[in-house]
mmCIF file of C-alpha atoms and ligand atoms in Angstrom:
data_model
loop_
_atom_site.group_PDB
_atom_site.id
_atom_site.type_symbol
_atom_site.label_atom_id
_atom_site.label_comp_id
_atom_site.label_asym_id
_atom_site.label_seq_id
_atom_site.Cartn_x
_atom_site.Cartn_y
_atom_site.Cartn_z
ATOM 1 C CA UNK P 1 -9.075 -87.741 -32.423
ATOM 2 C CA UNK P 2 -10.708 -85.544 -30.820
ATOM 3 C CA UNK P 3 -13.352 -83.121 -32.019
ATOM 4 C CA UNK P 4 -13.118 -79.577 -32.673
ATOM 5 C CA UNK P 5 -16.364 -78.211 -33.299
ATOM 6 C CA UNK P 6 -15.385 -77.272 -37.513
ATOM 7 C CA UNK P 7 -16.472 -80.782 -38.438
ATOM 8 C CA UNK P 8 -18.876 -80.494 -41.137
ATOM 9 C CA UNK P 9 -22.082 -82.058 -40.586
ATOM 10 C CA UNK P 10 -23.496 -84.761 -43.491
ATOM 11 C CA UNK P 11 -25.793 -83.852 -46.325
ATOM 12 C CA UNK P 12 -27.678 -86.382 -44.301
ATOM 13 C CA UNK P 13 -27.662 -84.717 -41.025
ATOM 14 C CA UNK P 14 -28.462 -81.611 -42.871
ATOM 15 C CA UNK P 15 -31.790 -82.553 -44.525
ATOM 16 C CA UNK P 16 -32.856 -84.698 -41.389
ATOM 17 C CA UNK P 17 -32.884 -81.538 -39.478
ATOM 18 C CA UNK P 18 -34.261 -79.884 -42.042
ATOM 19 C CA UNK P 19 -37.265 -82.123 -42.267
ATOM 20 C CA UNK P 20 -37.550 -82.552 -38.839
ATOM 21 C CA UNK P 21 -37.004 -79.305 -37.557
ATOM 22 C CA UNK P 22 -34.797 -81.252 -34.445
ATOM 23 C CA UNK P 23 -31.900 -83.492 -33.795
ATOM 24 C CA UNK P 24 -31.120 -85.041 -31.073
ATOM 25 C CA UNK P 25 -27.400 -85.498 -30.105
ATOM 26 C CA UNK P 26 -26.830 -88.876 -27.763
ATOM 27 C CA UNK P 27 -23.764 -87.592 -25.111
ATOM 28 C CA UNK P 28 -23.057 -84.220 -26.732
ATOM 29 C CA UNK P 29 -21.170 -83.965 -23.145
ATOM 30 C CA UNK P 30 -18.646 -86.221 -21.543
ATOM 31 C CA UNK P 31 -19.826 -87.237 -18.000
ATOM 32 C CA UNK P 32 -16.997 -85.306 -16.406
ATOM 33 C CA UNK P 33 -18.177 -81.898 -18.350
ATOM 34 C CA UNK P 34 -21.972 -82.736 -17.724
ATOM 35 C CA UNK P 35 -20.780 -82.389 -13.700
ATOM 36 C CA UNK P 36 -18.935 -79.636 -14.422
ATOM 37 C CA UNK P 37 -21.677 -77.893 -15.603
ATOM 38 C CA UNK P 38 -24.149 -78.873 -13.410
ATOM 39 C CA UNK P 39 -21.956 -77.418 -10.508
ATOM 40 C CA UNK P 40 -21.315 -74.359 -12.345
ATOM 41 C CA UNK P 41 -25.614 -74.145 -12.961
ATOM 42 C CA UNK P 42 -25.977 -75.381 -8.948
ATOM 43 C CA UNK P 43 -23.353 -72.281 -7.783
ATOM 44 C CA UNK P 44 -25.381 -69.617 -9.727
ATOM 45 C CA UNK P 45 -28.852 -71.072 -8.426
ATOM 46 C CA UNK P 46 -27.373 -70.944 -4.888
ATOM 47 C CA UNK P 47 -26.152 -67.297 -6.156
ATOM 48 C CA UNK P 48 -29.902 -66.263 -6.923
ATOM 49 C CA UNK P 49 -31.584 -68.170 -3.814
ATOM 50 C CA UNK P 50 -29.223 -66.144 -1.540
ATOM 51 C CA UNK P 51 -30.483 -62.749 -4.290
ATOM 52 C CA UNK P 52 -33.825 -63.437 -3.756
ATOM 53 C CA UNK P 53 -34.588 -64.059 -7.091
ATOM 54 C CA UNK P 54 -35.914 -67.748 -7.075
ATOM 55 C CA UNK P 55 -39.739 -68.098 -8.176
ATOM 56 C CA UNK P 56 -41.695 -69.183 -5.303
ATOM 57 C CA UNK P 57 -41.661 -72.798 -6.160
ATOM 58 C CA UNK P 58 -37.877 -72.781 -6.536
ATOM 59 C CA UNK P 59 -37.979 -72.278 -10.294
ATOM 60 C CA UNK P 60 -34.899 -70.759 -12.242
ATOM 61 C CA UNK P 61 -35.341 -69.628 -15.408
ATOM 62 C CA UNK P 62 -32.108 -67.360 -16.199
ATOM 63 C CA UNK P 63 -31.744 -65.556 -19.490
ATOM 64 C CA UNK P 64 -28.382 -64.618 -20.361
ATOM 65 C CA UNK P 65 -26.720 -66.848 -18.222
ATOM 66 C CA UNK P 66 -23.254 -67.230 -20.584
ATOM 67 C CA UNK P 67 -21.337 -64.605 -18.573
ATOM 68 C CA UNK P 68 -22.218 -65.882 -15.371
ATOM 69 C CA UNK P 69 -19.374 -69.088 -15.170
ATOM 70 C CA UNK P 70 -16.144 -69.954 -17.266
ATOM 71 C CA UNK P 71 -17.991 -73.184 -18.217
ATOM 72 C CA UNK P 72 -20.827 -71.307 -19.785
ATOM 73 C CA UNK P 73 -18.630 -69.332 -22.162
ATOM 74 C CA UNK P 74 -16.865 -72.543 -23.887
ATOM 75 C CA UNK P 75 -20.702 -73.693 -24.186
ATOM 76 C CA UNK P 76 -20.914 -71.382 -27.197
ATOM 77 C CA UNK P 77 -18.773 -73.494 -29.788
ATOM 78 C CA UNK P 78 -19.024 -77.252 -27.662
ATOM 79 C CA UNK P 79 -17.167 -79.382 -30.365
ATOM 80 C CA UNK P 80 -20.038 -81.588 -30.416
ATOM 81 C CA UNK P 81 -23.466 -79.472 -31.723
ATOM 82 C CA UNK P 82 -21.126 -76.557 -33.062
ATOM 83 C CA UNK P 83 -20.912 -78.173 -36.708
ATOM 84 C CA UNK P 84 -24.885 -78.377 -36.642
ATOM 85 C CA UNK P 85 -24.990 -74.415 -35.782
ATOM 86 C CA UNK P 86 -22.577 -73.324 -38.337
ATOM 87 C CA UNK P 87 -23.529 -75.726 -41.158
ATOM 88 C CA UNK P 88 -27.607 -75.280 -41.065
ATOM 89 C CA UNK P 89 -27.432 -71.285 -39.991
ATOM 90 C CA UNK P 90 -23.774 -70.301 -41.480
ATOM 91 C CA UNK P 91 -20.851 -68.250 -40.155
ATOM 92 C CA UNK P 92 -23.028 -64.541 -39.637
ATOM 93 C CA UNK P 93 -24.560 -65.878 -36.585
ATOM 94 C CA UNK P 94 -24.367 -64.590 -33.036
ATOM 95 C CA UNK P 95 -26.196 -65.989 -29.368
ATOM 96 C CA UNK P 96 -28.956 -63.645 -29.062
ATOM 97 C CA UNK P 97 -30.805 -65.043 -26.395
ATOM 98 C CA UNK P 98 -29.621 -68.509 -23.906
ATOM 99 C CA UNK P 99 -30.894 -68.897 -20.667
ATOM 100 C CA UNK P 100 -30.479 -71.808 -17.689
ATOM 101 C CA UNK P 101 -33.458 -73.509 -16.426
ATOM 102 C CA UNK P 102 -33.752 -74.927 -13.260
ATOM 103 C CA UNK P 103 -37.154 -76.614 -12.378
ATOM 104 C CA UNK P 104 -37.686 -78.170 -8.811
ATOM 105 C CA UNK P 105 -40.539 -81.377 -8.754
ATOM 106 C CA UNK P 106 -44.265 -79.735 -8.730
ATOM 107 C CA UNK P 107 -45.816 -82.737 -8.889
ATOM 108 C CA UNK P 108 -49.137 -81.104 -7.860
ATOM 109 C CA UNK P 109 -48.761 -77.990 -10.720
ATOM 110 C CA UNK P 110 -51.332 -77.213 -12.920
ATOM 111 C CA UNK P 111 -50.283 -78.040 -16.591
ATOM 112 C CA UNK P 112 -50.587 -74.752 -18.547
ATOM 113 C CA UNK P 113 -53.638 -74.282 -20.582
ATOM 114 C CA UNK P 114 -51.871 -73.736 -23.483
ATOM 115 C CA UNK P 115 -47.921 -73.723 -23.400
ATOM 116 C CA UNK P 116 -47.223 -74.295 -27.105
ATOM 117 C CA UNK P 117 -45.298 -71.968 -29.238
ATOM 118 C CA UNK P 118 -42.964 -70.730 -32.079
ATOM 119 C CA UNK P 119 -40.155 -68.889 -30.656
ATOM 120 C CA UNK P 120 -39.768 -65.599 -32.680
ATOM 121 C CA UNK P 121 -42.971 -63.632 -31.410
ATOM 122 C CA UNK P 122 -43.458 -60.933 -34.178
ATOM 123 C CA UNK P 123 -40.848 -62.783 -35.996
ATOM 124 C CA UNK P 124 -43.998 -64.960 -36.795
ATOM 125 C CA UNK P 125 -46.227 -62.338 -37.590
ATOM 126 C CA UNK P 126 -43.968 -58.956 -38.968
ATOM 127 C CA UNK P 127 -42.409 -60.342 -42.167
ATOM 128 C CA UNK P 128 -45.814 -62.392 -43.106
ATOM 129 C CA UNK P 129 -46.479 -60.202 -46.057
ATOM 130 C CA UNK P 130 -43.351 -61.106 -47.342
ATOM 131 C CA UNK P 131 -42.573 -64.711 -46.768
ATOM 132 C CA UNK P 132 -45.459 -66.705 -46.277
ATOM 133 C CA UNK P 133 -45.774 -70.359 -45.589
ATOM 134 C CA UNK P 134 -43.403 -71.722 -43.869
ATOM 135 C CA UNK P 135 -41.735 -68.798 -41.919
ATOM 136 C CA UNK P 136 -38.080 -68.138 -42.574
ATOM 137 C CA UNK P 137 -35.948 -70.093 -39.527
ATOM 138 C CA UNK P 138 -34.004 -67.235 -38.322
ATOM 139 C CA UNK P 139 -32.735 -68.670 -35.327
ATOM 140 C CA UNK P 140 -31.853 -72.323 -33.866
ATOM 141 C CA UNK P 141 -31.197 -73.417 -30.192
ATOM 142 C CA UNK P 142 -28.997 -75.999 -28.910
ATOM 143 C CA UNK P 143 -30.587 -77.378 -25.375
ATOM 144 C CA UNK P 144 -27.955 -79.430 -22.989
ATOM 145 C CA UNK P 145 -29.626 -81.770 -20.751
ATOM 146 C CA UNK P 146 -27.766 -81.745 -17.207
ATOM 147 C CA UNK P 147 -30.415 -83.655 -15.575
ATOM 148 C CA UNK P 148 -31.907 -87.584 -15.934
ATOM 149 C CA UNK P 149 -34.854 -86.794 -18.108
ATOM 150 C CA UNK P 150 -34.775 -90.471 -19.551
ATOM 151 C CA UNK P 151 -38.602 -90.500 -18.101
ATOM 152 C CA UNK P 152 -41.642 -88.943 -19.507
ATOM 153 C CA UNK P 153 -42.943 -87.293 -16.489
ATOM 154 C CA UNK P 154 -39.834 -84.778 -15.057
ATOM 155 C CA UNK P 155 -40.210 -82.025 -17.217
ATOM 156 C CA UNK P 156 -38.664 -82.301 -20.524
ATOM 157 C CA UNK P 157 -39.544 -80.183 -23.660
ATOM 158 C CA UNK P 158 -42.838 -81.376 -25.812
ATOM 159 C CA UNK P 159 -41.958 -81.023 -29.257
ATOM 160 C CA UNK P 160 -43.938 -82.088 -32.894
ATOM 161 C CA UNK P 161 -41.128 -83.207 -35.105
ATOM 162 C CA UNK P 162 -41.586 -81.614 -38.699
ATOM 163 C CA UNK P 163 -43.848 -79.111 -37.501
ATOM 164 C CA UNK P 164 -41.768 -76.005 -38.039
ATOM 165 C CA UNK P 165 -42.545 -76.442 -41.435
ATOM 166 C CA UNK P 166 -46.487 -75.520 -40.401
ATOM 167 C CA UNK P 167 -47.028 -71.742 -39.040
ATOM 168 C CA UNK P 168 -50.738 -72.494 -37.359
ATOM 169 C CA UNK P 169 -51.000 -75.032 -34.831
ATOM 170 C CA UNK P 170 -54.354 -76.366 -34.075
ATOM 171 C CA UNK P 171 -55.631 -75.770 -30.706
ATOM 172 C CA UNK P 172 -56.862 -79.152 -28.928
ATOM 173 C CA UNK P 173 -57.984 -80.403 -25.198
ATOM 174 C CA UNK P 174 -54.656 -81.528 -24.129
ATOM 175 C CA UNK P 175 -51.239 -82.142 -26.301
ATOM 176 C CA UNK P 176 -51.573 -81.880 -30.071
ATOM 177 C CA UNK P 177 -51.038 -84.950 -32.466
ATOM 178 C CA UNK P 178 -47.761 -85.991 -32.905
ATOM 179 C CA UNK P 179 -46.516 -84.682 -29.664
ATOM 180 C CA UNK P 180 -43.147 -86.167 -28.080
ATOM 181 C CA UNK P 181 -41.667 -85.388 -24.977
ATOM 182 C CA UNK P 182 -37.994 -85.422 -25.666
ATOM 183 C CA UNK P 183 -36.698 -88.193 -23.169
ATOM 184 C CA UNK P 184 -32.955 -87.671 -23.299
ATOM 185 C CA UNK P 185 -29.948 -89.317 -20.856
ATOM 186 C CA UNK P 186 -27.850 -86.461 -18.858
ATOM 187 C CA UNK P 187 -25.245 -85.462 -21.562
ATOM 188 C CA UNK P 188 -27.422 -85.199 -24.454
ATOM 189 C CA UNK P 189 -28.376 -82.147 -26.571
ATOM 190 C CA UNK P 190 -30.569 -81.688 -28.706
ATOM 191 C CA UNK P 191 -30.667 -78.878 -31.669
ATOM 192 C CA UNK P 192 -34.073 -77.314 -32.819
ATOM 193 C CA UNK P 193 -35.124 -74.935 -35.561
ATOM 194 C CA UNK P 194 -37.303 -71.784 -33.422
ATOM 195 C CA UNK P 195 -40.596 -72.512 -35.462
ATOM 196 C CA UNK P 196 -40.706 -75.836 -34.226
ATOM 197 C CA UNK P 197 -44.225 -75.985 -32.494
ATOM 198 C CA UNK P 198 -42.710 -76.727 -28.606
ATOM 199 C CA UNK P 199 -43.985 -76.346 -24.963
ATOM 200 C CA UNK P 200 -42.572 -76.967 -21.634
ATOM 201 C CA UNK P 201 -44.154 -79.636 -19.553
ATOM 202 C CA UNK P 202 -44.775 -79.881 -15.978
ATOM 203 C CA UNK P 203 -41.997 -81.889 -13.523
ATOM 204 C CA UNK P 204 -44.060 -84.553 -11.944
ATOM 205 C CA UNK P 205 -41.310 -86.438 -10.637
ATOM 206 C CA UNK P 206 -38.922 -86.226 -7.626
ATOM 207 C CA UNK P 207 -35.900 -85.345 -10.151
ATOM 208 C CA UNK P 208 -34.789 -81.558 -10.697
ATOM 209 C CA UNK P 209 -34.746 -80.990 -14.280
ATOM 210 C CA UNK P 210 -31.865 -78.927 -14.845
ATOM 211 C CA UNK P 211 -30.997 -77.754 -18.591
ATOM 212 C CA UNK P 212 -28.862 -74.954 -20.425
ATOM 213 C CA UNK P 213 -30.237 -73.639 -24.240
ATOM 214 C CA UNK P 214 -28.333 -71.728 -26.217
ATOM 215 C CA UNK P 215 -29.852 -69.490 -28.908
ATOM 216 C CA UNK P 216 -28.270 -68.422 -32.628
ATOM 217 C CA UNK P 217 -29.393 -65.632 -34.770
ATOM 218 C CA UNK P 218 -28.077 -63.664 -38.005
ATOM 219 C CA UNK P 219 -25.957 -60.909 -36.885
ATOM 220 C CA UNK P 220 -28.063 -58.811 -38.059
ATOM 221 C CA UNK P 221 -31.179 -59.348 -35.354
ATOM 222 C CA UNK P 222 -31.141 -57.713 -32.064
ATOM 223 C CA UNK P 223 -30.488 -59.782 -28.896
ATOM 224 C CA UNK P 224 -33.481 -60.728 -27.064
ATOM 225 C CA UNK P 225 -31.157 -60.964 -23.598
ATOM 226 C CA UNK P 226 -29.895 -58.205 -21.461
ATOM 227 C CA UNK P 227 -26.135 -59.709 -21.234
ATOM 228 C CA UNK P 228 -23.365 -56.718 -20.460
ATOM 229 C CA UNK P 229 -20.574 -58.213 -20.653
ATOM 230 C CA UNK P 230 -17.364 -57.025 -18.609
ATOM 231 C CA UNK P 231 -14.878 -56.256 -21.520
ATOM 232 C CA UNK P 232 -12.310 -55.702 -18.826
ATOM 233 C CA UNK P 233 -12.840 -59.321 -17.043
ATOM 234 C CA UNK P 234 -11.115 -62.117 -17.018
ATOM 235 C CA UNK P 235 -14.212 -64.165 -18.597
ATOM 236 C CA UNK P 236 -14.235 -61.801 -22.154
ATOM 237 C CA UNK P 237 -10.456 -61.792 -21.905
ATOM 238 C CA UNK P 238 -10.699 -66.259 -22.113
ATOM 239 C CA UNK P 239 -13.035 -66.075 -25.175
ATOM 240 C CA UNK P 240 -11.910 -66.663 -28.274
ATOM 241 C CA UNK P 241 -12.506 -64.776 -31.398
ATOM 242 C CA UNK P 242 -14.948 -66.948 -32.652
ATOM 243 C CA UNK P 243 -16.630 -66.408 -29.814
ATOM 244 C CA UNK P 244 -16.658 -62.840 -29.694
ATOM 245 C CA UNK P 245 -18.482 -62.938 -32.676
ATOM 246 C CA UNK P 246 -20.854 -65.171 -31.371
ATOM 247 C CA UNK P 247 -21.200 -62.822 -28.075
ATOM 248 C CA UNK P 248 -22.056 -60.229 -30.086
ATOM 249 C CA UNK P 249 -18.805 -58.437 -31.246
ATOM 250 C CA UNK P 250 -18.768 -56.361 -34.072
ATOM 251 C CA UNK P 251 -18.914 -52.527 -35.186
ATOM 252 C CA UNK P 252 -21.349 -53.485 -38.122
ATOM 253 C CA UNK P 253 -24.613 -56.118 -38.304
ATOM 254 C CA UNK P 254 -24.471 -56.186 -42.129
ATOM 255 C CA UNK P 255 -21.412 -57.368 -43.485
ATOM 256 C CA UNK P 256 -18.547 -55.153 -42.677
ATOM 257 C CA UNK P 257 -16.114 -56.072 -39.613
ATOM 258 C CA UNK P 258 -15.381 -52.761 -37.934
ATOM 259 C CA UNK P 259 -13.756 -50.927 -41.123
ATOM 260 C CA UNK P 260 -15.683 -48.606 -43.507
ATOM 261 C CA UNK P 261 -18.346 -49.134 -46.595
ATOM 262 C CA UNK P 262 -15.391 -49.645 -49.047
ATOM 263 C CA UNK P 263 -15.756 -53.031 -49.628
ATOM 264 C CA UNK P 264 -17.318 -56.149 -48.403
ATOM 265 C CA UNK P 265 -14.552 -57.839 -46.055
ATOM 266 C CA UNK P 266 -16.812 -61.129 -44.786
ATOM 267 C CA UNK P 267 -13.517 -62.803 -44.098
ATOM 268 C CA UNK P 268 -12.603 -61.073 -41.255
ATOM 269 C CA UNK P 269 -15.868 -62.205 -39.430
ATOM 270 C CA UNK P 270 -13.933 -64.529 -37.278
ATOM 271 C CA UNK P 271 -16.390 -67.863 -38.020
ATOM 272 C CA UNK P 272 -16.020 -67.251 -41.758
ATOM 273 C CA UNK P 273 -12.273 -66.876 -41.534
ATOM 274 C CA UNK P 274 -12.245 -69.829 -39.543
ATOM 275 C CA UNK P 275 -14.104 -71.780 -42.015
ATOM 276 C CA UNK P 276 -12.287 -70.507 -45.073
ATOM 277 C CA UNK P 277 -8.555 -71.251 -43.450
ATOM 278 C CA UNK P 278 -10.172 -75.286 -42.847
ATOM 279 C CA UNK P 279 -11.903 -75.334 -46.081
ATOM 280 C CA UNK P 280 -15.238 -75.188 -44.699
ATOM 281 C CA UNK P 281 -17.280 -72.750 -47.032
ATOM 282 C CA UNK P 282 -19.472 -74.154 -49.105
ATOM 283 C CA UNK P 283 -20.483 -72.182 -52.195
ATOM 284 C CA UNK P 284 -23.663 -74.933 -53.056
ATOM 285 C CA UNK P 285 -24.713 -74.139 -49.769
ATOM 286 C CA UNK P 286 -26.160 -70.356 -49.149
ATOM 287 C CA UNK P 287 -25.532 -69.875 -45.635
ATOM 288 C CA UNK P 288 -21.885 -71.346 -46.193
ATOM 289 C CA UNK P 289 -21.035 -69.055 -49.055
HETATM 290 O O1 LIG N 301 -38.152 -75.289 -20.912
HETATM 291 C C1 LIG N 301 -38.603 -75.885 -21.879
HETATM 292 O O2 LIG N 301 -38.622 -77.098 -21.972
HETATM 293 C C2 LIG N 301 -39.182 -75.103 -23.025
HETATM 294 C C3 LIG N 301 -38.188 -74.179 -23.562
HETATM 295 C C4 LIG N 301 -38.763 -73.212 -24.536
HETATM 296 O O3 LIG N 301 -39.934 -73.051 -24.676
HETATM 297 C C5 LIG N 301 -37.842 -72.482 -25.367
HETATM 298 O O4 LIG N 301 -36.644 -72.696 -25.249
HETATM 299 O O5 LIG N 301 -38.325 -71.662 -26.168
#
């Protein structure tokens, strides 16, 4: 049978990621939707060349890409990492930020001094007073890889399992302890909490790494990505309401869905309703309440 993205993910799953901080999903995408994708990522790179708005080495690194290609927009609720956004961040979620990374071979490049980082920025350093150690999550991102990165070497994401848990990383003469360079097959994904201590790495091989992350916050942050969508176009008009929501759609942030202050109405929020008609809220579970 096949899957349709309100699967609920294990207890298991659940505290694996939560002591981990990542999961990695072996073919979250079926070879024929991997190409598809990768075409759809190799029109809008041919898009920007023609623009003008390719680095200098050929790097692409596109924020708010959903709009840009029908494929893109289904990307938002993929059947396969959907039940990891929903059941470890909960239905009052939205994509604030995604972007589309394309990174030609540098073999020659410079590693950066220092490339490691929570995502956040003063999300790491505004609500200190009140939360202390460790951070509150606030936001996950799913990252599809399009391209072979089943070698160290060709670019992949550096990650230190379990450190999101930690909100100082040490500073050290190359890659800190417990370091792993996520070495994943074209069609995998893999999901990661933002304070997970991560850095890009440098492509040293011949291969173009080519990957797509999508970013989920509460409703009630502000998107990091300029993304105006065309209400009026075709694209909005194939979404569904689920996502909507997770585009952004809504009259209120808090907990109202485009009616008054009379009353909480949570149910209308189309990922709760959706939940609640299959069953799916969980009232041992916060987020899922
Ligand atoms: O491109 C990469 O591998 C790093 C991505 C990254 O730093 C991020 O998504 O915050």
């Amino acid at each position: 049978m096949s899957l349709t993205g309100f699967e609920a993910i294990t207890p298991e799953q659940r505290d694996e990621f939560q002591q981990e901080g990542i999961l990695l999903i072996r073919g979250a995408l079926t070879e024929e939707h991997r190409a598809r994708l990768e075409e759809a990522v190799d029109r809008v790179y041919a898009d920007e060349r023609q623009a003008g708005r390719l680095k200098s080495d050929g790097t692409l690194h596109m924020l708010g890409f959903l709009d840009r290609d029908e494929e893109f927009g289904e990307l938002l609720t993929q059947p396969s990492t959907f039940p990891y956004i929903w059941g470890l961040a909960g239905w009052n979620i939205y994509s604030h930020h995604n972007h589309l990374d394309v990174t030609p071979p540098s073999p020659q490049e410079e590693a950066p001094a220092w490339g490691w980082h929570q995502d956040g920025y003063r999300q790491n350093s505004d609500p200190e007073a009140l939360v202390g150690d460790p951070r509150p999550m606030l936001s996950l991102k799913v990252a599809y890889v399009l391209s072979d990165l089943s070698r160290t070497g060709r670019g992949a994401t550096k990650v230190i399992p379990g450190s999101h848990l930690r909100n100082t990383l040490e500073r050290t003469e190359g890659d800190p302890r417990g370091t792993v360079e996520i070495t994943a097959n074209p069609g995998d994904a893999f999901v990661f909490d933002r304070r997970l201590w991560h850095s890009r790495s440098v492509n040293r091989s011949s291969v173009t790494r080519k990957m797509l992350f999508v970013g989920y916050t509460y409703r009630w942050i502000r998107p990091l990505d300029d993304m105006p969508v065309d209400k009026d176009g075709a694209w909005w008009a194939n979404r569904t309401p689920v996502q909507k929501q997770l585009l952004g759609e809504a009259t209120h942030t808090a907990n109202h869905w485009g009616v008054n202050w009379d009353g909480y109405i949570d149910e209308k929020i189309p990922l709760r309703h959706e939940l609640q008609t299959r069953g799916l809220l969980d009232r041992t579970i916060p987020w899922l309440r």
